[in-house]
Short mmCIF file of C-alpha atoms in Angstrom, two decimals:
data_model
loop_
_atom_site.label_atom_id
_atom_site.label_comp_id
_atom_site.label_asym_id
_atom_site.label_seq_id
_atom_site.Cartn_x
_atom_site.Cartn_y
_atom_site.Cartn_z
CA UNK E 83 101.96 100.26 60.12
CA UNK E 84 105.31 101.81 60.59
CA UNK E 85 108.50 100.62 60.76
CA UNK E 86 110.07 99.61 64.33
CA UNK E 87 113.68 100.87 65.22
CA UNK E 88 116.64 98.92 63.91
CA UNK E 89 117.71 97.08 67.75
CA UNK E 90 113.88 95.83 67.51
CA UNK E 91 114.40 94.38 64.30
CA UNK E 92 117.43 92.99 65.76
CA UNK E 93 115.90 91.71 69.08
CA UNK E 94 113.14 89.77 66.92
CA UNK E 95 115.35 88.36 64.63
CA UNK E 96 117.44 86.53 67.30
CA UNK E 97 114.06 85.59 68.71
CA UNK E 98 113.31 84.16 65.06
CA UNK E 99 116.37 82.04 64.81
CA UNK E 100 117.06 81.21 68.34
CA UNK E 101 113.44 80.96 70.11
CA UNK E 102 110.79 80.44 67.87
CA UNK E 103 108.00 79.94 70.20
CA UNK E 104 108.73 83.08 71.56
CA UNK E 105 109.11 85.00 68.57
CA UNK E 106 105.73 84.03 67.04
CA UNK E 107 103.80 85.13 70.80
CA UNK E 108 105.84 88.85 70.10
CA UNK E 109 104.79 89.17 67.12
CA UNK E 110 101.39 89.29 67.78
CA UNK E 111 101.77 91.63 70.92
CA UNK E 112 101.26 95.09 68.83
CA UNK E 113 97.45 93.39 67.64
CA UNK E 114 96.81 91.90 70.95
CA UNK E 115 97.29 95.30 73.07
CA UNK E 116 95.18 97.04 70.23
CA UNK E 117 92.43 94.41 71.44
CA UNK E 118 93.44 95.04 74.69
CA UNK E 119 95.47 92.26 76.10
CA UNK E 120 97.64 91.98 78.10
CA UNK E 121 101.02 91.26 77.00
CA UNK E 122 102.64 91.37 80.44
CA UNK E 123 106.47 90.40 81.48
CA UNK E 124 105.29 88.14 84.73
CA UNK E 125 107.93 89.57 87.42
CA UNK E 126 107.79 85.91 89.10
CA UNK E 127 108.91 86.46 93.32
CA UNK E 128 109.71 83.08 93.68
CA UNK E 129 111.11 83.27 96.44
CA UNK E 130 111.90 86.27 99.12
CA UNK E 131 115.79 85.01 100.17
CA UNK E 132 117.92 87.74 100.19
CA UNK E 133 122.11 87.46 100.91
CA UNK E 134 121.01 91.57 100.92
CA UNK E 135 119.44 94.29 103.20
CA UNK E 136 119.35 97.09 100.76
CA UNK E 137 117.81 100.05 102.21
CA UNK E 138 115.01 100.30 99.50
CA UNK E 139 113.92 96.80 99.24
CA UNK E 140 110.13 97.04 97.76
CA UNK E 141 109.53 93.15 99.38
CA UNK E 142 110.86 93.69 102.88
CA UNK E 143 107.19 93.21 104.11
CA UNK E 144 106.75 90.23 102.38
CA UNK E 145 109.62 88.37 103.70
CA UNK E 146 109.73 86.37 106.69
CA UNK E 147 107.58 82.73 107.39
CA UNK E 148 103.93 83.03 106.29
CA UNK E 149 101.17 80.31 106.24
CA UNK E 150 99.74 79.03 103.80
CA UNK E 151 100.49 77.56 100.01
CA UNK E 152 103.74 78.87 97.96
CA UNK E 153 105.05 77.84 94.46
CA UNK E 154 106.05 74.70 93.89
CA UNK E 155 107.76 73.62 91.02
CA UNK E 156 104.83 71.75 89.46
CA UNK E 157 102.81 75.08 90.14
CA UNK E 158 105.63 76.93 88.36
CA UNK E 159 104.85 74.73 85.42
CA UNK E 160 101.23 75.06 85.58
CA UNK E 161 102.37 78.84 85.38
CA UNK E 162 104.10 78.49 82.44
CA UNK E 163 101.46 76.32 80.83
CA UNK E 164 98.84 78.91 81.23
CA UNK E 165 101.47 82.35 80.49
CA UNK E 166 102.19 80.57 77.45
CA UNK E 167 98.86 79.94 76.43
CA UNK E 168 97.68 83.63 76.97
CA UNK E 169 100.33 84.49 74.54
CA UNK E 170 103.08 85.89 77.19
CA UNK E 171 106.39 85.44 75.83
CA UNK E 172 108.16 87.19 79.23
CA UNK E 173 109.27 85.88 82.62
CA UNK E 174 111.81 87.77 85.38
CA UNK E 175 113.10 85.28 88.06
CA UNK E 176 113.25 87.87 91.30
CA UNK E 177 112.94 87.37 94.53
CA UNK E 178 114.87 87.66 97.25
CA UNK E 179 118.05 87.12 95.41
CA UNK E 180 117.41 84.36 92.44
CA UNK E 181 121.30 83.00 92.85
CA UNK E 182 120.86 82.14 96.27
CA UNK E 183 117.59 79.75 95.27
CA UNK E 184 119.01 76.08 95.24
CA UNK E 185 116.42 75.08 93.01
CA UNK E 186 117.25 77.94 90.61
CA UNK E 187 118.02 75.13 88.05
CA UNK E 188 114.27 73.05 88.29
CA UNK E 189 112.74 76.78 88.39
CA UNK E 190 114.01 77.52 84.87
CA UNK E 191 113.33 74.08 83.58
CA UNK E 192 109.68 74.41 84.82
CA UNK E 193 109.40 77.75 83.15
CA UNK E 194 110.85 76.41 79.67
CA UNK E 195 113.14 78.68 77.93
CA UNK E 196 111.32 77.37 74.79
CA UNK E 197 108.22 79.20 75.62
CA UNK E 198 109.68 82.69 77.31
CA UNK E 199 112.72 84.78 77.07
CA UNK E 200 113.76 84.34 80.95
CA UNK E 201 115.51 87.07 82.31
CA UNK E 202 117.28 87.06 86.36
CA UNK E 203 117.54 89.98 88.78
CA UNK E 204 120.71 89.58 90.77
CA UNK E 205 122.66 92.00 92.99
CA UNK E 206 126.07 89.89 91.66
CA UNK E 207 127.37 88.71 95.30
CA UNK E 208 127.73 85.20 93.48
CA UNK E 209 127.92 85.85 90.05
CA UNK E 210 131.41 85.36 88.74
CA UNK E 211 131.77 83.84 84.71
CA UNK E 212 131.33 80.25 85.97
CA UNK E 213 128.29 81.19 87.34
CA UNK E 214 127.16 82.84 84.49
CA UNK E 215 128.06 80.34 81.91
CA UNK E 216 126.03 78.15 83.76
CA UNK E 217 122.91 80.78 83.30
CA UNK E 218 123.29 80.76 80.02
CA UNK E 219 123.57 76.95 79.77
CA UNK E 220 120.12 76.33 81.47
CA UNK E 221 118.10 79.02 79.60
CA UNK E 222 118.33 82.54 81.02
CA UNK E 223 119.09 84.53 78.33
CA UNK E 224 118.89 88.35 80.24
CA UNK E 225 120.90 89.35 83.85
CA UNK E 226 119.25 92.34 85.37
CA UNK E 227 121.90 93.60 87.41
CA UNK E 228 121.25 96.15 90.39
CA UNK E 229 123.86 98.77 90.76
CA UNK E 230 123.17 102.42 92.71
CA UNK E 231 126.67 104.08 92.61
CA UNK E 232 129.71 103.34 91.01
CA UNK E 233 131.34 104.89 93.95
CA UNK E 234 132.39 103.37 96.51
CA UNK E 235 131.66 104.88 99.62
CA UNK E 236 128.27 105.10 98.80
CA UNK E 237 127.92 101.25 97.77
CA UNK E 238 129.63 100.43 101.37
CA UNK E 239 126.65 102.34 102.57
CA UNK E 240 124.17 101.29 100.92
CA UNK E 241 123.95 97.36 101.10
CA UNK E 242 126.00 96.87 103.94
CA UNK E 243 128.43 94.10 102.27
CA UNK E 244 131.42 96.26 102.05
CA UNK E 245 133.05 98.29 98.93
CA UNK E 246 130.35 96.83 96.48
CA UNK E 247 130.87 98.44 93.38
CA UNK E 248 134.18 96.31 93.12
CA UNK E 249 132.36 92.69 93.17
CA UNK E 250 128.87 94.25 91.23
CA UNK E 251 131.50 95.84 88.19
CA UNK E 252 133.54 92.19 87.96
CA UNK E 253 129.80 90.74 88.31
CA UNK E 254 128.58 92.96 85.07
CA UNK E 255 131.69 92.09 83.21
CA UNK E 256 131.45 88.31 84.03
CA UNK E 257 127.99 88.39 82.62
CA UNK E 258 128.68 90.42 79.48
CA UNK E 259 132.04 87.90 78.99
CA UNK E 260 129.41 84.93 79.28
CA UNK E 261 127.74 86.86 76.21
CA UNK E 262 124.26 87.22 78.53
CA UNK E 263 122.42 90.39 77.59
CA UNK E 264 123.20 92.01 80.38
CA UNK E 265 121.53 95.50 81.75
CA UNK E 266 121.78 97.51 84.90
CA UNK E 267 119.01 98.63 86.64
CA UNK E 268 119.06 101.74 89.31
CA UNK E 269 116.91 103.05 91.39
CA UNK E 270 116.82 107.13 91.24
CA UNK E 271 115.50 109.28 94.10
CA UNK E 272 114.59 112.78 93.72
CA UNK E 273 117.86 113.80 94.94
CA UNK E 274 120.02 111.84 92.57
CA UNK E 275 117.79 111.90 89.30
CA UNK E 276 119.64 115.55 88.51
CA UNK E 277 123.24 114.94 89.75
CA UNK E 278 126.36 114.70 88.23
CA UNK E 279 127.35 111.68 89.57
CA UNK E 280 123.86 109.87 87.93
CA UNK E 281 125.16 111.48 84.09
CA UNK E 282 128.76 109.97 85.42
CA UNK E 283 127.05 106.76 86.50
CA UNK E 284 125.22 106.70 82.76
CA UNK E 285 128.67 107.61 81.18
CA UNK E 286 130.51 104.52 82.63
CA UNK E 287 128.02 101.85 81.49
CA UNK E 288 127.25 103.50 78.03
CA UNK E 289 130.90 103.20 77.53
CA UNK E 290 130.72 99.56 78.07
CA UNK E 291 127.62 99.18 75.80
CA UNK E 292 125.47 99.06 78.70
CA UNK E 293 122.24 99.97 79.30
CA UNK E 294 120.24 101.44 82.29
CA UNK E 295 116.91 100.80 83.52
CA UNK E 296 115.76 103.41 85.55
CA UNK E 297 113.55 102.30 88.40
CA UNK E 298 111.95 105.97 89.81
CA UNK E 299 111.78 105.26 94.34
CA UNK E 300 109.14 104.64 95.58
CA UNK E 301 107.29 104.70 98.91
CA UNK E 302 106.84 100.95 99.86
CA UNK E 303 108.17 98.45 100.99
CA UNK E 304 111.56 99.86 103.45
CA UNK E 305 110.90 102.78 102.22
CA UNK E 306 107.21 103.51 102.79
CA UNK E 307 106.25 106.97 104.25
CA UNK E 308 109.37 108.33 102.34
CA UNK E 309 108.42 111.27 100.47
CA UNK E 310 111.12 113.13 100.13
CA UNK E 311 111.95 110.41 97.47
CA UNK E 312 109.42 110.70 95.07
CA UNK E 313 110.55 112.26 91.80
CA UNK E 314 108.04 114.84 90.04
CA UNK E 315 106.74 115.43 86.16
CA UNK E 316 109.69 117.52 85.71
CA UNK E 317 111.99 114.92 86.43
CA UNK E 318 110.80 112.58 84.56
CA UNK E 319 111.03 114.73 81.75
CA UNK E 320 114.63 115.46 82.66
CA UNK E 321 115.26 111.70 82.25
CA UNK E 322 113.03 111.49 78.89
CA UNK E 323 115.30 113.93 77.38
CA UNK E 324 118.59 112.18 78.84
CA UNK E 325 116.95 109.10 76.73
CA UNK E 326 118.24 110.91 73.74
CA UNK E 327 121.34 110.70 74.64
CA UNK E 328 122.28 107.94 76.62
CA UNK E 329 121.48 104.57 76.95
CA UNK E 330 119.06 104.60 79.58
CA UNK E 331 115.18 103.95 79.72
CA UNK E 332 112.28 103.49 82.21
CA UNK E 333 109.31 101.40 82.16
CA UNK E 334 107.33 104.36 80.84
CA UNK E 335 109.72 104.18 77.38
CA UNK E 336 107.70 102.66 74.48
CA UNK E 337 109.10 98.92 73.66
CA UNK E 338 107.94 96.51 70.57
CA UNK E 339 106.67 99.36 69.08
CA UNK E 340 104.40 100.32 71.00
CA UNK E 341 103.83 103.24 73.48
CA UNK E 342 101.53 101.76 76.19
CA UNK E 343 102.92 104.72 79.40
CA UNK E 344 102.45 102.94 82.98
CA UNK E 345 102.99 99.19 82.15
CA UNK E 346 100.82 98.01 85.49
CA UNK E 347 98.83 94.98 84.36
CA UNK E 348 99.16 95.76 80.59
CA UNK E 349 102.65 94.94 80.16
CA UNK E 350 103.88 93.77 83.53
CA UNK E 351 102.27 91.96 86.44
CA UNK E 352 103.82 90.62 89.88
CA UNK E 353 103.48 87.28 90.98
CA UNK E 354 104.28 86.38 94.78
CA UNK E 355 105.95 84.04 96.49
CA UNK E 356 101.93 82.82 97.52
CA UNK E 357 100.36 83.20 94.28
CA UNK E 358 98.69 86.63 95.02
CA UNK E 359 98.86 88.79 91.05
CA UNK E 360 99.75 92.25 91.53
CA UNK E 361 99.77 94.93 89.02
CA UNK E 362 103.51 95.78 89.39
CA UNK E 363 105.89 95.55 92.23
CA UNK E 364 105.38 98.13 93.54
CA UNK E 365 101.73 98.33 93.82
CA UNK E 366 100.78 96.10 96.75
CA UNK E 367 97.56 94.78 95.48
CA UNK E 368 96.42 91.54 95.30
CA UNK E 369 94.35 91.07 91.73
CA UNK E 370 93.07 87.32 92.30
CA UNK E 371 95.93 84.29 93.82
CA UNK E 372 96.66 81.88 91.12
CA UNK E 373 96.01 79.08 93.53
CA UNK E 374 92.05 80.17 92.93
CA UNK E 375 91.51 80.62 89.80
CA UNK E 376 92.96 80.91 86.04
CA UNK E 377 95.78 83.46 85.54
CA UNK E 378 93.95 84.64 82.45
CA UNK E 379 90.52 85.53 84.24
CA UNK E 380 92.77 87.81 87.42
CA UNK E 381 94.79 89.60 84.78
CA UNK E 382 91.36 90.35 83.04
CA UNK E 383 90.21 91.59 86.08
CA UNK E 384 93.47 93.54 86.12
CA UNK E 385 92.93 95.67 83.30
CA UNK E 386 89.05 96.38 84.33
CA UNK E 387 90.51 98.73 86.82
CA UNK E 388 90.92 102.40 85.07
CA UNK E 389 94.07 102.74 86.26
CA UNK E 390 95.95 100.24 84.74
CA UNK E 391 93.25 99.37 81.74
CA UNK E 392 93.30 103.20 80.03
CA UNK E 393 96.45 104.88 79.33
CA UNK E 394 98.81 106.41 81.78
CA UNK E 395 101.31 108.63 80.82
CA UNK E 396 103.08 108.95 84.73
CA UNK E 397 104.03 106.16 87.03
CA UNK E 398 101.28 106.25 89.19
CA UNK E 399 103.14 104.84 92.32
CA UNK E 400 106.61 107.02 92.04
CA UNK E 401 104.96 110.70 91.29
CA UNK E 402 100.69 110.59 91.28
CA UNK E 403 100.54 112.04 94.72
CA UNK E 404 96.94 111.44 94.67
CA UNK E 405 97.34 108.24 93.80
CA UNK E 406 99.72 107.13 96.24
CA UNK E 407 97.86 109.08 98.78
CA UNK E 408 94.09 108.07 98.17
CA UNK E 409 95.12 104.33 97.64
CA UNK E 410 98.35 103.70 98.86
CA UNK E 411 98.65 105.43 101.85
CA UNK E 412 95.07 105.60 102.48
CA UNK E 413 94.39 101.90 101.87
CA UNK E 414 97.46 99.89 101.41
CA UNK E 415 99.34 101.25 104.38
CA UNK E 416 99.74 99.01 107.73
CA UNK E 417 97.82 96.31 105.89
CA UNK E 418 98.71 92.61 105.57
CA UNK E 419 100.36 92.68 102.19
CA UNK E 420 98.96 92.08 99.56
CA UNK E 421 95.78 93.92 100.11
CA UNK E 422 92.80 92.58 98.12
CA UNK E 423 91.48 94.49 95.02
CA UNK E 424 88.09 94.99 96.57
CA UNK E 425 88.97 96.88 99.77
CA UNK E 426 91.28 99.06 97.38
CA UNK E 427 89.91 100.19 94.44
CA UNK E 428 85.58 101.44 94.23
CA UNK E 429 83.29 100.50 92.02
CA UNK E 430 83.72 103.74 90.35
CA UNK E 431 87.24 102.96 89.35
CA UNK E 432 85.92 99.85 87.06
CA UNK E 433 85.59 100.47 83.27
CA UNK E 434 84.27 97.53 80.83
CA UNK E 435 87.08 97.41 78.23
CA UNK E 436 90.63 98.63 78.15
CA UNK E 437 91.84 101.04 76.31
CA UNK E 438 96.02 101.32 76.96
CA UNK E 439 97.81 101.89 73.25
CA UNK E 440 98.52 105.71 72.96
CA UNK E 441 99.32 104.82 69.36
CA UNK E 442 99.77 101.99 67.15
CA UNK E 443 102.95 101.19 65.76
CA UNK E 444 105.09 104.29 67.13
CA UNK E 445 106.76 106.47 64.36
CA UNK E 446 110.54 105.86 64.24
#
């Protein structure tokens, strides 16, 4: 087994000393995706509220009434109880906008911040230092800030709320001052992932010891029958090698040691506002509703499907073009969202035991 980088070591000793519980499930995440478990951040939508109508929302068919059960805070516990016991140590509060929930409070309680490191997407409207001394008081330990230009024209664009880059920027540096780790996450298009103003966009964050997660558009949600978006295999080589020299990653960089390439189902799941399990985000499926059965038996499920049980080395919803075409467009399309797994994915697409770790313990 070889050795992990230095800022892993560093990550799991804070986890040691300051969340135990948590540190013991990591630990055992490098043997249980060798088995092939799942070892998946749940991406929780607890809500679809939104202070925001950002031109690329991924929900924006999923908001609005809808009949039928939602999460409750005793569910959310039930959640937890059963995450926790499948060995997941990860939970993102998203939505909608998490600091507009008034329950936001009860939500992390029910989660536990003894049993998962609890991270928050915000677009930081309302997060000034009180508010994020306060985040940090209940139990989230990670803001996931989303940022698309440092510019401002282009911000006053993009969300409609005015000059945003002005509020998001004192919004970053409230959370960093409140000592939250703090990241930024951006989406890239095929017409920004090359441009200078994404290496200028890089250089102002890295200079504040910032990192960016790179989310690659995609064609759902208010953006679905966008093309034009779509990055390619080039580009996401481009941003591979801008890894090297920037702080900047994707969910197709190798984490806890381990190089695992599309994370859908193996090392991230979506949970709706209704209970329905989807293999990421982005992929509008519905893998089982947790009001039905056990969360451990849908994500099983989950990882029977080749696509997200064997190892994939592209992100099968921003650049597989047959992919998006044969299921997405073909079958997810002007459907009521999510679509069930059967009327999706053939019996041909079934395999009887994952196989997602490229490698074992990655060479550092």
């Amino acid at each position: 087994m070889n050795e992990l980088k230095q800022n892993e070591l560093e990550k799991r000793s804070w986890l040691k000393e300051n969340k135990p519980r948590v540190y013991e499930k990591v630990s055992k995440f490098a043997e249980k995706a060798k088995r092939g478990e799942s070892i998946a951040i749940i991406q929780f939508q607890y809500d679809y509220t939104c202070n925001f109508k950002c031109p690329h929302c991924s929900v924006k068919r999923f908001q609005g009434k809808k009949q039928g059960r939602y999460f409750t805070i005793k569910d959310v516990e039930e959640l937890s109880r059963q995450a926790d016991e499948m060995g997941l140590a990860n939970m993102v509060i998203t939505g909608g906008e998490p600091l507009v929930f008034r329950d936001l409070d009860y939500l992390v309680k029910a989660i536990d911040p003894k049993k998962f490191y609890i991270s928050s997407d915000t677009n930081g409207w309302l997060l000034n230092y009180e508010k994020a001394k306060h985040l940090k008081e209940i139990g989230i330990d990670k803001i996931q800030l989303s940022l698309d230009s440092i510019t401002e024209n282009n911000s006053e664009n993009f969300h409609g709320k005015g000059k945003t880059n002005g509020w998001a920027l004192k919004a970053l540096d409230a959370s960093l001052k409140a000592e939250l780790n703090t990241i930024v996450q951006t989406v890239v298009t095929k017409q920004r992932v090359r441009s200078k103003e994404f290496i200028d966009f890089l250089e102002y964050l890295n200079k504040k010891d910032v990192g960016v997660f790179v989310t690659y558009a995609k064609p759902v949600g208010a953006w679905e029958g966008n093309f034009d978006i779509l990055v390619d295999k080039e580009d996401m080589n481009y941003v591979k090698e801008l890894e090297k020299r920037y702080k900047v990653f994707t969910h197709l960089t190798p984490s806890y040691g381990l190089d695992l390439g599309c994370i859908a189902v193996k090392r991230m799941i979506s949970i709706t506002k209704y209970g329905d399990v989807m293999p990421c985000p982005y992929i509008h499926v519905s893998l089982g509703n947790f009001f039905k059965e056990p969360l451990k038996d849908i994500v099983e499920r989950g990882l029977k499907i080749k696509y997200f049980g064997n190892h994939c080395d592209t992100c099968l919803i921003a650049e597989d073009r047959n992919f998006i075409d044969k299921y997405v467009v073909g079958r997810i399309y002007n459907k009521p969202l999510p679509v069930p797994y059967d009327r999706v994915f053939d019996k041909e697409d079934f395999i009887e035991k994952p196989d997602f770790v490229k490698k074992d313990i990655l060479t550092q």
